[in-house]
Tab-separated table of C-alpha atoms in Angstrom:
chain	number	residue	atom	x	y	z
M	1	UNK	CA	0.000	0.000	0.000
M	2	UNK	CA	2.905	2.569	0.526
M	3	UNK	CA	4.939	1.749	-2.214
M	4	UNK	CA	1.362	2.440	-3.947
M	5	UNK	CA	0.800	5.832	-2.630
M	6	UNK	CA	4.832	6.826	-2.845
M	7	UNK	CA	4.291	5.631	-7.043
M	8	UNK	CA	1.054	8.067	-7.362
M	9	UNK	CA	3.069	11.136	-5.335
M	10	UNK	CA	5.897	10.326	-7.604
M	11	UNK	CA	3.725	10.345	-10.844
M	12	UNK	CA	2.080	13.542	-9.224
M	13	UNK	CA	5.272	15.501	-9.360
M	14	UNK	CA	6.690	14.326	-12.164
M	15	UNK	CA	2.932	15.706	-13.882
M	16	UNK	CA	3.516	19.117	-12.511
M	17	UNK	CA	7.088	19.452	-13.396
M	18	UNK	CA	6.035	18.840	-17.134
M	19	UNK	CA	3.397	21.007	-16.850
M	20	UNK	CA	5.217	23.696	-15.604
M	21	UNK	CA	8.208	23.471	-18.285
M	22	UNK	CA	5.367	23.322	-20.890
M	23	UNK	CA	3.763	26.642	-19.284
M	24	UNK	CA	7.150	28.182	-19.388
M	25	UNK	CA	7.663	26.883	-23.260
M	26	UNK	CA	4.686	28.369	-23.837
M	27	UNK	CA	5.619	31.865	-22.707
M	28	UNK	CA	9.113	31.848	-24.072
M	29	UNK	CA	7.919	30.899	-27.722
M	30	UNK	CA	5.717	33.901	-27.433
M	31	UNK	CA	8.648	36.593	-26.461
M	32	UNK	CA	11.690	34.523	-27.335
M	33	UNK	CA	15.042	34.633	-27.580
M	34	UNK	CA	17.802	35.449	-25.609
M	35	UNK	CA	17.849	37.011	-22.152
M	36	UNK	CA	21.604	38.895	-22.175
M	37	UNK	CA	24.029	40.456	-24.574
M	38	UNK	CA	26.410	36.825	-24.756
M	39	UNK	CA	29.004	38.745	-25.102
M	40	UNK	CA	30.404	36.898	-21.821
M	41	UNK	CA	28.324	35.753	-18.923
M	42	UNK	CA	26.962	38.494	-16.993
M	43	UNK	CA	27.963	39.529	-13.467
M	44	UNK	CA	24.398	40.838	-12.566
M	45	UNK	CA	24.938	42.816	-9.337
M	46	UNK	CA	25.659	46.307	-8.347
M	47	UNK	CA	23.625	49.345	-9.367
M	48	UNK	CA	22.224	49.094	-12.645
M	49	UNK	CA	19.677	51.183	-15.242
M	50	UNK	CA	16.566	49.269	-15.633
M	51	UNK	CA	14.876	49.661	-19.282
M	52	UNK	CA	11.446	49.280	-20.642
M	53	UNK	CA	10.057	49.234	-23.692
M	54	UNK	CA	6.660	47.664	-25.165
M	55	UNK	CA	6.729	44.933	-27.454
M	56	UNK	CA	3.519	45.891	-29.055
M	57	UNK	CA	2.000	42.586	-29.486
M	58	UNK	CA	-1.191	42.674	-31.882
M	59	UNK	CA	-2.862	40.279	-28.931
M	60	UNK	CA	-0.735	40.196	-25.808
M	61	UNK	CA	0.682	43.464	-25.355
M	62	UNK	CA	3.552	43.901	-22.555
M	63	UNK	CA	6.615	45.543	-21.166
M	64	UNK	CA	10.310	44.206	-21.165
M	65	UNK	CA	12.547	45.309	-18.230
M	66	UNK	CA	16.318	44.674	-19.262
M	67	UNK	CA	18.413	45.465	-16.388
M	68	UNK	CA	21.349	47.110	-17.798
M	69	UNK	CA	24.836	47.700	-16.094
M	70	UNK	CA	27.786	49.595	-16.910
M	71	UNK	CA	29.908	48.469	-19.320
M	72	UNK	CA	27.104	47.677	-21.198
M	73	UNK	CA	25.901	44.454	-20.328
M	74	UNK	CA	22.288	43.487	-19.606
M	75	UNK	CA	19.909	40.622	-18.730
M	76	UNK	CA	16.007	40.440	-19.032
M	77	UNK	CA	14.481	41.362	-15.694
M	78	UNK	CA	13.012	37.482	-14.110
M	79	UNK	CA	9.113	38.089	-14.560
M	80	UNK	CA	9.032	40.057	-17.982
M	81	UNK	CA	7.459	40.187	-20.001
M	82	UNK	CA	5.054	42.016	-17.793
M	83	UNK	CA	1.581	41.898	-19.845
M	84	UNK	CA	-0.754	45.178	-20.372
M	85	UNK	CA	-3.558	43.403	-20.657
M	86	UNK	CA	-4.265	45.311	-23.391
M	87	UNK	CA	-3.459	45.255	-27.728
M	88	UNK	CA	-0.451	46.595	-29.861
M	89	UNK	CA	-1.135	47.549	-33.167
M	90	UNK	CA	-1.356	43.998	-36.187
M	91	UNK	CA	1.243	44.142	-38.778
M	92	UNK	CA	1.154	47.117	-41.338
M	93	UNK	CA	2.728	48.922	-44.576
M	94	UNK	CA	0.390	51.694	-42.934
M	95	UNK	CA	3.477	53.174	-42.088
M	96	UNK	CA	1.359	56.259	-40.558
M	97	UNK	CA	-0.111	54.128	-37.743
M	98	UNK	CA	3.247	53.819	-36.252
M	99	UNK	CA	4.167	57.510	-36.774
M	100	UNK	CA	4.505	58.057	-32.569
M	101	UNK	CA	7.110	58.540	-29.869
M	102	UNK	CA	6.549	58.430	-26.355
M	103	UNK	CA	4.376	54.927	-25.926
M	104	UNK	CA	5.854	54.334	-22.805
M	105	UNK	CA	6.742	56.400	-19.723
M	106	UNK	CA	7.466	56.652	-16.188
M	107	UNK	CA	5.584	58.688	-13.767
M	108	UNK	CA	6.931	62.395	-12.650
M	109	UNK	CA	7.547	60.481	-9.077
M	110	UNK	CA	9.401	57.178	-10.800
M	111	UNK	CA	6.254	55.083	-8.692
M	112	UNK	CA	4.496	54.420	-12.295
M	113	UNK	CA	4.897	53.123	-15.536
M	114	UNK	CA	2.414	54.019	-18.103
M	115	UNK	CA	2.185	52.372	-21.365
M	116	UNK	CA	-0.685	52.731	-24.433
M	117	UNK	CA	-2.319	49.904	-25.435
M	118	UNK	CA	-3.218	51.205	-29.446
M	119	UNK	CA	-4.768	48.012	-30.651
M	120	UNK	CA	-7.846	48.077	-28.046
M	121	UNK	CA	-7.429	51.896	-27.004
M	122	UNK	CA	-6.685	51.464	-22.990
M	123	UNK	CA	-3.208	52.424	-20.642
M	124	UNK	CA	-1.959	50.127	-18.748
M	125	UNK	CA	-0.305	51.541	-15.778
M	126	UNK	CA	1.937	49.703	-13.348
M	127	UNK	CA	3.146	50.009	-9.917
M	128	UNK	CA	6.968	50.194	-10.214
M	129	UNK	CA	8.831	47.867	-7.522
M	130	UNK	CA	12.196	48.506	-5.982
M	131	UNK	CA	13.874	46.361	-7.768
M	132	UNK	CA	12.201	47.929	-11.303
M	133	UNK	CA	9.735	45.098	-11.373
M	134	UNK	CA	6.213	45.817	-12.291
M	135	UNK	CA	3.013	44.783	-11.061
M	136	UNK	CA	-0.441	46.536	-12.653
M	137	UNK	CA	-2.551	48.314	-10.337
M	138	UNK	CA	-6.239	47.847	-10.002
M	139	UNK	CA	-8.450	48.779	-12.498
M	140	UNK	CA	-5.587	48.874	-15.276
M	141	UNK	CA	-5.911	49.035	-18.300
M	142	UNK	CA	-7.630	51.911	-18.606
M	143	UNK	CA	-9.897	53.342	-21.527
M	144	UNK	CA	-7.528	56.103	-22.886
M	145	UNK	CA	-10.822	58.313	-24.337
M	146	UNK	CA	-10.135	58.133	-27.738
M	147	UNK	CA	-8.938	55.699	-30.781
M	148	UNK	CA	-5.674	54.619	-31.376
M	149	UNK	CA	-3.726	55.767	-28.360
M	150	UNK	CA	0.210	56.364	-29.049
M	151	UNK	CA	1.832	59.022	-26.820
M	152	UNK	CA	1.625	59.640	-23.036
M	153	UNK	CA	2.868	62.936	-21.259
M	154	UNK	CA	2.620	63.936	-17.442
M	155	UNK	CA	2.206	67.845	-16.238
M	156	UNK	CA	1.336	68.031	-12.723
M	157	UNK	CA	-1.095	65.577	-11.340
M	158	UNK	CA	-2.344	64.790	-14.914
M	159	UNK	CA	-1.630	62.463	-17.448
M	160	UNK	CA	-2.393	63.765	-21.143
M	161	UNK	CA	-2.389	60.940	-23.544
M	162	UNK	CA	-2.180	61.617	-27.458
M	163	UNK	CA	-5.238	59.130	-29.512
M	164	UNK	CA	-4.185	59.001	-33.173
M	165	UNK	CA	-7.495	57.946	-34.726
M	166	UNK	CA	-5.525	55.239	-36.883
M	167	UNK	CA	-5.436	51.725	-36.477
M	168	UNK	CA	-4.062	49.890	-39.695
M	169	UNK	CA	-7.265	47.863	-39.916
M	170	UNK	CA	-10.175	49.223	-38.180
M	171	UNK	CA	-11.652	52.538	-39.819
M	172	UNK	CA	-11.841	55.526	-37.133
M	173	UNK	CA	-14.886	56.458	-35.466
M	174	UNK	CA	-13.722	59.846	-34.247
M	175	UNK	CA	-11.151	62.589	-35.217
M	176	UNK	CA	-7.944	62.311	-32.780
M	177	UNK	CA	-7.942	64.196	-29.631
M	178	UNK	CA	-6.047	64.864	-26.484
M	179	UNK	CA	-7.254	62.718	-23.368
M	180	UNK	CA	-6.702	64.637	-19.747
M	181	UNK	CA	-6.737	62.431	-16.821
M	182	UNK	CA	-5.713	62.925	-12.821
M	183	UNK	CA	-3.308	60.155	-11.846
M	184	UNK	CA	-4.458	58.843	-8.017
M	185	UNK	CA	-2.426	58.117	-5.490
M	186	UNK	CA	-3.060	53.963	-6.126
M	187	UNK	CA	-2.276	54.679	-9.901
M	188	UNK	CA	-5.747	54.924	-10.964
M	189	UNK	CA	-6.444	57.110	-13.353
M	190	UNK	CA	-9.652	59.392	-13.710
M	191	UNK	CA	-10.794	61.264	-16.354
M	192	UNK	CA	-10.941	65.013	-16.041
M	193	UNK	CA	-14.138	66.855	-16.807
M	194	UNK	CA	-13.981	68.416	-20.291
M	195	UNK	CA	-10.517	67.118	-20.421
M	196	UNK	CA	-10.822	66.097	-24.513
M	197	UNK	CA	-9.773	67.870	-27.232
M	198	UNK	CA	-10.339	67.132	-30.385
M	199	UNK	CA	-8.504	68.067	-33.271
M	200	UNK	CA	-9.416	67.566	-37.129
M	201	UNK	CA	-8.939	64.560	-39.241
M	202	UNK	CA	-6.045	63.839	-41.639
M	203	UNK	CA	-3.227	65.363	-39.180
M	204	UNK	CA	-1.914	62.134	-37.557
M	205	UNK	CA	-0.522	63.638	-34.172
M	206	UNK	CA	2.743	61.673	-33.014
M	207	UNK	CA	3.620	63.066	-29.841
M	208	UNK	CA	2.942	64.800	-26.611
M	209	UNK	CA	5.340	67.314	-24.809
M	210	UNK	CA	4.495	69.413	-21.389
M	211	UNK	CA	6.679	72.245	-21.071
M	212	UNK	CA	8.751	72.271	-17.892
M	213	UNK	CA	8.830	76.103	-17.267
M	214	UNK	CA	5.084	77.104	-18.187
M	215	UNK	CA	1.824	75.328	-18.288
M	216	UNK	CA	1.600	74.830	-22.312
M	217	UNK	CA	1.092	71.573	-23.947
M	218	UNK	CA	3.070	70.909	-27.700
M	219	UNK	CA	1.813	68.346	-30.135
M	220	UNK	CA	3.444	66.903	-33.593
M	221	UNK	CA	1.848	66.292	-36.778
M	222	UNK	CA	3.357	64.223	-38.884
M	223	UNK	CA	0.976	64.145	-41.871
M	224	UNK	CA	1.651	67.914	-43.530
M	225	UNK	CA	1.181	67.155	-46.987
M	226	UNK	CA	-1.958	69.504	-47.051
M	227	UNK	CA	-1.092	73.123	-48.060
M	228	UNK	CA	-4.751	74.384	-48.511
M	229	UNK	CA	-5.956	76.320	-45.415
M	230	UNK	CA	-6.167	75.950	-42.338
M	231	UNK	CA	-2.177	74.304	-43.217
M	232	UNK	CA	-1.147	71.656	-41.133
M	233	UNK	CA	0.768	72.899	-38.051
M	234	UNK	CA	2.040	71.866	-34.252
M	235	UNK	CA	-1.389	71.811	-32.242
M	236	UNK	CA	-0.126	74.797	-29.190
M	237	UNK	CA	-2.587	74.598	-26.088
M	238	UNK	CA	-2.461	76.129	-22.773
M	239	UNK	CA	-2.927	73.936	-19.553
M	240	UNK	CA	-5.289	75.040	-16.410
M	241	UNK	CA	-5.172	73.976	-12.949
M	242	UNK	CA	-8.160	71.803	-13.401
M	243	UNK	CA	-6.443	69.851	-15.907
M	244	UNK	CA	-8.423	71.349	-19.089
M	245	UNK	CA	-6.996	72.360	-22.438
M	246	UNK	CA	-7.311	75.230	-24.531
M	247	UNK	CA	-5.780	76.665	-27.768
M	248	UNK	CA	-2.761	78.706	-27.550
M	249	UNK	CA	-1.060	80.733	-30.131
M	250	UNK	CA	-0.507	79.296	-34.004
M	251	UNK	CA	2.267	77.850	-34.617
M	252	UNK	CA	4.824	78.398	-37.254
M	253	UNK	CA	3.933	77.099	-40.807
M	254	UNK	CA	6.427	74.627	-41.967
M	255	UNK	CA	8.772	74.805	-45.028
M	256	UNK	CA	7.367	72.856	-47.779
M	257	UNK	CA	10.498	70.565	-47.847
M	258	UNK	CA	9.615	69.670	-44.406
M	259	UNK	CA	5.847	68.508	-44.855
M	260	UNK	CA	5.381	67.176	-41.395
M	261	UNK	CA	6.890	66.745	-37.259
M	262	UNK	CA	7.061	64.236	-35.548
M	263	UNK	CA	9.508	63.897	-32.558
M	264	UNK	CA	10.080	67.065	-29.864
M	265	UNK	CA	12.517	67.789	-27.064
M	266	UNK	CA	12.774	70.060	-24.395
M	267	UNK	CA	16.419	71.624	-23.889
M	268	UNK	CA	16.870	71.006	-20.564
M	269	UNK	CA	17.999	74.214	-19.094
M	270	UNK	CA	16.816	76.944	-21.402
M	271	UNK	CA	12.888	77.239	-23.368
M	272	UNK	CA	14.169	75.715	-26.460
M	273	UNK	CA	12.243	73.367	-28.578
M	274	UNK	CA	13.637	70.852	-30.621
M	275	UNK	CA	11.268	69.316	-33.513
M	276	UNK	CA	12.256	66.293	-36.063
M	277	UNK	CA	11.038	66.322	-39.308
M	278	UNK	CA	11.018	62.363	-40.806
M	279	UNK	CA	10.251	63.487	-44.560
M	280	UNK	CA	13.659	65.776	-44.085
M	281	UNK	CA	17.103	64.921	-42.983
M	282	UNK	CA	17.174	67.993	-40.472
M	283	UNK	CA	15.541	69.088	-37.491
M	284	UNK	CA	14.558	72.746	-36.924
M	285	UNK	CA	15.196	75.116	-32.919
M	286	UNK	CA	12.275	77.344	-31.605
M	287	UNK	CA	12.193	79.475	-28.959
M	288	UNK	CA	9.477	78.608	-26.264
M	289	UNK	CA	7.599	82.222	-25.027
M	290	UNK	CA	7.344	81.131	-21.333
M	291	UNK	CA	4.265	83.504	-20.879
M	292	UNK	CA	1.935	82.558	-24.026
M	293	UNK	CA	3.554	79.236	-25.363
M	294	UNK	CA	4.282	80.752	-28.694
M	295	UNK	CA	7.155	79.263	-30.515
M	296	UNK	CA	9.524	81.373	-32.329
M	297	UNK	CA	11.517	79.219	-35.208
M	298	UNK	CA	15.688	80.041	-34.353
M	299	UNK	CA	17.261	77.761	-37.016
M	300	UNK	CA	17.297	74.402	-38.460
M	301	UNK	CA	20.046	71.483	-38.612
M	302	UNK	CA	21.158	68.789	-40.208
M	303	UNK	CA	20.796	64.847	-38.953
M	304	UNK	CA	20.366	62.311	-41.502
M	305	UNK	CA	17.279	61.109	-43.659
M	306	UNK	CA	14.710	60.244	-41.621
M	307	UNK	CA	15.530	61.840	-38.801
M	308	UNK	CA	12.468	61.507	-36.391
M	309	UNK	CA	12.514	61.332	-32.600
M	310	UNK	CA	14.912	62.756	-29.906
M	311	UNK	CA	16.581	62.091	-26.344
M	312	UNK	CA	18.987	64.741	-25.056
M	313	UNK	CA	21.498	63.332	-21.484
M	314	UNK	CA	20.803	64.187	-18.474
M	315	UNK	CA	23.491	66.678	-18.298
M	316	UNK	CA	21.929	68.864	-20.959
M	317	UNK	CA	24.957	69.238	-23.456
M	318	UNK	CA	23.945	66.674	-25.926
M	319	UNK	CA	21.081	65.749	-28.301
M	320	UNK	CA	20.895	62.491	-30.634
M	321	UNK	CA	18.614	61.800	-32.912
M	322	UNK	CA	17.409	58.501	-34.017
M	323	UNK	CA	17.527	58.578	-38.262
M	324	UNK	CA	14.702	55.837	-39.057
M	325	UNK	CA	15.138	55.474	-42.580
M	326	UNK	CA	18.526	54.286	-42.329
M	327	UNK	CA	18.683	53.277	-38.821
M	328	UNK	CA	21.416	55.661	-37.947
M	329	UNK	CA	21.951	57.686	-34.862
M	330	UNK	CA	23.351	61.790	-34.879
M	331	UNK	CA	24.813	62.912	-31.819
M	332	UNK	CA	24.958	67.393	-31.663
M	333	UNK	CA	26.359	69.256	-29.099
M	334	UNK	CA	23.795	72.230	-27.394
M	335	UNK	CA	25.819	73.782	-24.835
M	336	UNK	CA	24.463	76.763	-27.262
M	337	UNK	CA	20.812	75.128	-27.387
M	338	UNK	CA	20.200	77.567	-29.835
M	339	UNK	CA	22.718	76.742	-32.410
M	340	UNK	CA	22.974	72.889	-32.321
M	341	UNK	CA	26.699	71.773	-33.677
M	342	UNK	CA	27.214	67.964	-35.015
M	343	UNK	CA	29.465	66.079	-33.463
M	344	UNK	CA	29.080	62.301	-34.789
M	345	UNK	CA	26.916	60.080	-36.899
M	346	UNK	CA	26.389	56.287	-36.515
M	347	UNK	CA	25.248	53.528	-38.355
M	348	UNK	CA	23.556	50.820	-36.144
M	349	UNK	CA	24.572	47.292	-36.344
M	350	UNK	CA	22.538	44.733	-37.690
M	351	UNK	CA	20.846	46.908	-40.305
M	352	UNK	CA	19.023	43.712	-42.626
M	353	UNK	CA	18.350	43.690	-46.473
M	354	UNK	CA	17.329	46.784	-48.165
M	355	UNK	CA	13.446	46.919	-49.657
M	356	UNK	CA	12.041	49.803	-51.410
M	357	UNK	CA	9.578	51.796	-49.617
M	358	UNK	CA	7.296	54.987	-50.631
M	359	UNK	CA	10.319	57.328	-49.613
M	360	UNK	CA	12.864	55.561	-51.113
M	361	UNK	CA	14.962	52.754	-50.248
M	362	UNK	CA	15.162	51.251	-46.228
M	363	UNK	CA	17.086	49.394	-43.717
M	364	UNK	CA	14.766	46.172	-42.229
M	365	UNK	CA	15.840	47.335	-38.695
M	366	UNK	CA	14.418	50.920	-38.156
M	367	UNK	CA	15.198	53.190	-34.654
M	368	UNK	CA	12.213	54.667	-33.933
M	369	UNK	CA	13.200	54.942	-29.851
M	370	UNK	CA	15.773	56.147	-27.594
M	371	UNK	CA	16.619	57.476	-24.254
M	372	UNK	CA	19.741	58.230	-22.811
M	373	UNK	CA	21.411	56.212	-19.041
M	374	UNK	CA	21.024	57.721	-16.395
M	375	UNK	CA	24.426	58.466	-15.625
M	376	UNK	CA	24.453	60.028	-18.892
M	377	UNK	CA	27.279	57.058	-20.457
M	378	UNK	CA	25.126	54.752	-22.207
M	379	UNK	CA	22.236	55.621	-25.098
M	380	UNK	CA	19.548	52.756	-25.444
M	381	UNK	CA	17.585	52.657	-29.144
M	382	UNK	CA	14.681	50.308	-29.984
M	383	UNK	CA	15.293	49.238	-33.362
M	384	UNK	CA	11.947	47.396	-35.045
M	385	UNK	CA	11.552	44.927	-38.273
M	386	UNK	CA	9.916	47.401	-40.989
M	387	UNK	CA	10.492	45.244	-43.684
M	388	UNK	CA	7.352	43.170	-44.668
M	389	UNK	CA	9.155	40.214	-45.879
M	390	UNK	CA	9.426	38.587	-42.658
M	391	UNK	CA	11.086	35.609	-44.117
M	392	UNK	CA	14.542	37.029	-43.806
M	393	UNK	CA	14.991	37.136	-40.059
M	394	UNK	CA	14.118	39.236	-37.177
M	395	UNK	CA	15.753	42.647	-36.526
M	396	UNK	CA	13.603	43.819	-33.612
M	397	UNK	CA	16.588	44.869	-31.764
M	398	UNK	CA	17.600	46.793	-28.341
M	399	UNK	CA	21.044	48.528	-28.996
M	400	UNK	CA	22.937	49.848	-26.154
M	401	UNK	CA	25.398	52.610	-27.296
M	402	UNK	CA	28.796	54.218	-25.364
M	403	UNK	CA	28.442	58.080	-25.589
M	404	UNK	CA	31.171	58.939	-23.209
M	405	UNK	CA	34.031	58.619	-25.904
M	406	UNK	CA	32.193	59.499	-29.023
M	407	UNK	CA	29.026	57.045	-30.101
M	408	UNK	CA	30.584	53.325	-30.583
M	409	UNK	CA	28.316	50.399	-30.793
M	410	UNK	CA	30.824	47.869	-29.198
M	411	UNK	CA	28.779	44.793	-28.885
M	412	UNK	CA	25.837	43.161	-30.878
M	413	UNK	CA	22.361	44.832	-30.389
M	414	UNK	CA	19.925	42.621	-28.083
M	415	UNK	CA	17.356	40.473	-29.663
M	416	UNK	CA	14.328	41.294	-28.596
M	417	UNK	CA	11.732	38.370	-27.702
M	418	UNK	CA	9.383	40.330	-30.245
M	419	UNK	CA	8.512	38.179	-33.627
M	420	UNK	CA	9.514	40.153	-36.935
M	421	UNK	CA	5.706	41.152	-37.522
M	422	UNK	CA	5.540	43.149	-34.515
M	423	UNK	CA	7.009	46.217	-33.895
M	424	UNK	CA	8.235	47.031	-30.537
M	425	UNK	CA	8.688	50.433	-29.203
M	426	UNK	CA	9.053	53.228	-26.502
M	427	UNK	CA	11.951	53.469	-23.942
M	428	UNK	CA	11.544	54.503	-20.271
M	429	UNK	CA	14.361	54.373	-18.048
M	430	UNK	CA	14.783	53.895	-13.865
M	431	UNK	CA	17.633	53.629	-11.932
M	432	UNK	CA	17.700	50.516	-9.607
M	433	UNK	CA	20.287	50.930	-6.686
């Protein structure tokens, strides 16, 4: 009778052991591949950067955490992916529908992480550990009060979040708008009365940016191939204490060799706005009126084709910009932020086959996000698979980049565990002591 029982415990265990490797199969065939750099086994202790980004999955939508140390080395964070609960956007030559920067970001207070869910229109937000793992509070994901959600900003107590209006396969409903919520203390968030805008069709807003020194709110267009009035601009609003926004000054037209903006940055000590132009190879300064919001165009400067999104160091001497068509980073010195000076171009590794697209010819691997360490010595970009032959490989890559020297790609990018007909995105960054 015992050796009975001590057979069916045995035969128990040996059940739940498979079923747990299949379980764990399971999720690794769904974000696979590997969890470090390889370039040599890595020592994972000591202070370290911890870095998100969202792997935009058409279905399962979630956050990677690569804990990242310094000299470059970094491992996938045990636990992640960490799901939204929410949709990325399906597989697209709609090129438009992934015309956005700013998907995923950390809370003012670091006690956050806020990422859009554009495939079912929700944010997911997450209570940030103290290790940098995530756990989502209650109530998440949240309906982000619009379609197509793609770019998240934080002024004060509220959360402003950016809906494009354009999935790749489901028609629009409504023109795009700008969502106004009040983050709670648990994480919650709550929309604010009268806190839409809505702005016309056919303008495909990209990204959100709160000033830091006045209460104005900045959004890209990235669609400006319309020249009969009203011309397509930057949307300018002012922000209230109650959260609500309202139109501010008109910006700037732009030059017709420059049909449309996408990315913007803040210099980080003076009112200086810096806005990418992707149909251009240059980027163009404005002065930021700290009283109305107006924006006064200084100058323009060149990057490389497709030069579309921005990160400047914490330090506030340096600006890169990631070059999408050719997945290429430009590195410019702003010690004068109002006469930007380049200092370096680099190609990224791991570029793929060329294909022809409606601009011309592209790399597979595309940067479309980046964000600088934060001890200001290492540059992360999020590189995705554009191409849509995704019988050649995958080149959804995480590059990590030495800036301290000059920009030098020393190792092989990261492999993200992101199949080729996704296209991951977004970079947030915490320091984990």
């Amino acid at each position: 009778m015992k050796k009975h029982v001590l057979k069916c415990v045995l035969a128990c265990l040996w059940a739940l052991i498979i079923c747990t490797l299949l379980f764990s199969c399971s999720k690794i065939n769904e974000y696979s591949a590997g969890r470090s750099t390889g370039k040599s086994p890595c020592i994972c202790t000591g202070p370290h950067d911890v870095v998100y980004l969202q792997t935009n999955h058409e279905k399962q939508n979630a956050i990677l955490a690569y804990k990242v140390y310094s000299d470059g080395q970094s491992v996938l964070m045990d636990g992640a992916p960490f799901l939204t609960g929410g949709m990325g956007l399906p597989y697209s030559y709609n090129a438009g529908s992934f015309n956005s920067d700013k998907e995923v970001r950390l809370s003012n207070d670091k006690r956050f992480l806020l990422t859009v869910n554009s495939g079912n229109n929700t944010i997911s937000v997450f209570k940030v550990q103290s290790d940098g793992a995530l756990s989502s509070v209650p109530g998440s994901p949240f309906p982000s009060g619009g379609e197509t959600p793609v770019s998240i900003e934080q002024w004060q107590q509220y959360i402003i979040v950016l809906n494009k209006s354009n999935h790749p396969a489901i028609p629009s409903s409504m023109p795009p708008n700008y969502s106004i919520f009040t983050l709670q203390g648990d994480g919650s968030l709550v929309p604010v009365p009268n806190g839409k805008f809505e702005v016309r069709d056919g303008i495909s807003p990209g990204q959100i940016l709160a000033s830091r020194t006045g209460a104005f709110v900045y959004g890209s267009n990235t669609w400006g191939f319309d020249y009969t009035p009203p011309a397509i601009r930057m949307n300018i609003f002012s922000i209230g204490r109650n959260g609500v926004l309202t139109p501010g000054p008109a910006a700037p037209p732009f030059d017709p060799l420059k049909p449309g903006a996408l990315g913007m940055c803040q210099n980080a000590k003076q009112n200086v706005l810096y806005v990418a132009f992707p149909f251009a190879p240059e980027f163009s300064t404005y002065e930021m009126n700290t009283g109305t919001g107006e924006l006064t165009h200084i100058g323009d400067s060149y990057a490389r084709p497709g030069c579309s999104r921005f990160c400047s160091n914490k330090s506030g001497n340096s600006l890169f910009t990631a070059n999408t068509m050719e997945n290429s980073v430009s590195r410019f010195d702003i010690s004068n932020p109002r006469a930007p000076r380049k200092t370096g171009d680099l190609s990224l590794k791991n570029v793929g086959p060329m294909y022809s697209g409606y601009f011309g010819e592209y790399t597979t691997s595309q940067c479309v996000s980046l964000a600088s360490s934060t001890k200001d010595d290492l540059l992360y970009v999020v590189s995705q698979h554009t191409n849509p032959d995704t019988t050649i490989g995958n080149y959804n890559y995480l590059h990590i980049l030495q800036i301290e020297n000059g920009l030098q790609e020393k190792d092989e990018p990261v492999q993200l565990p992101v199949a080729n007909k996704y296209r991951p995105r977004g970079l947030a960054v915490l320091r984990v002591e």
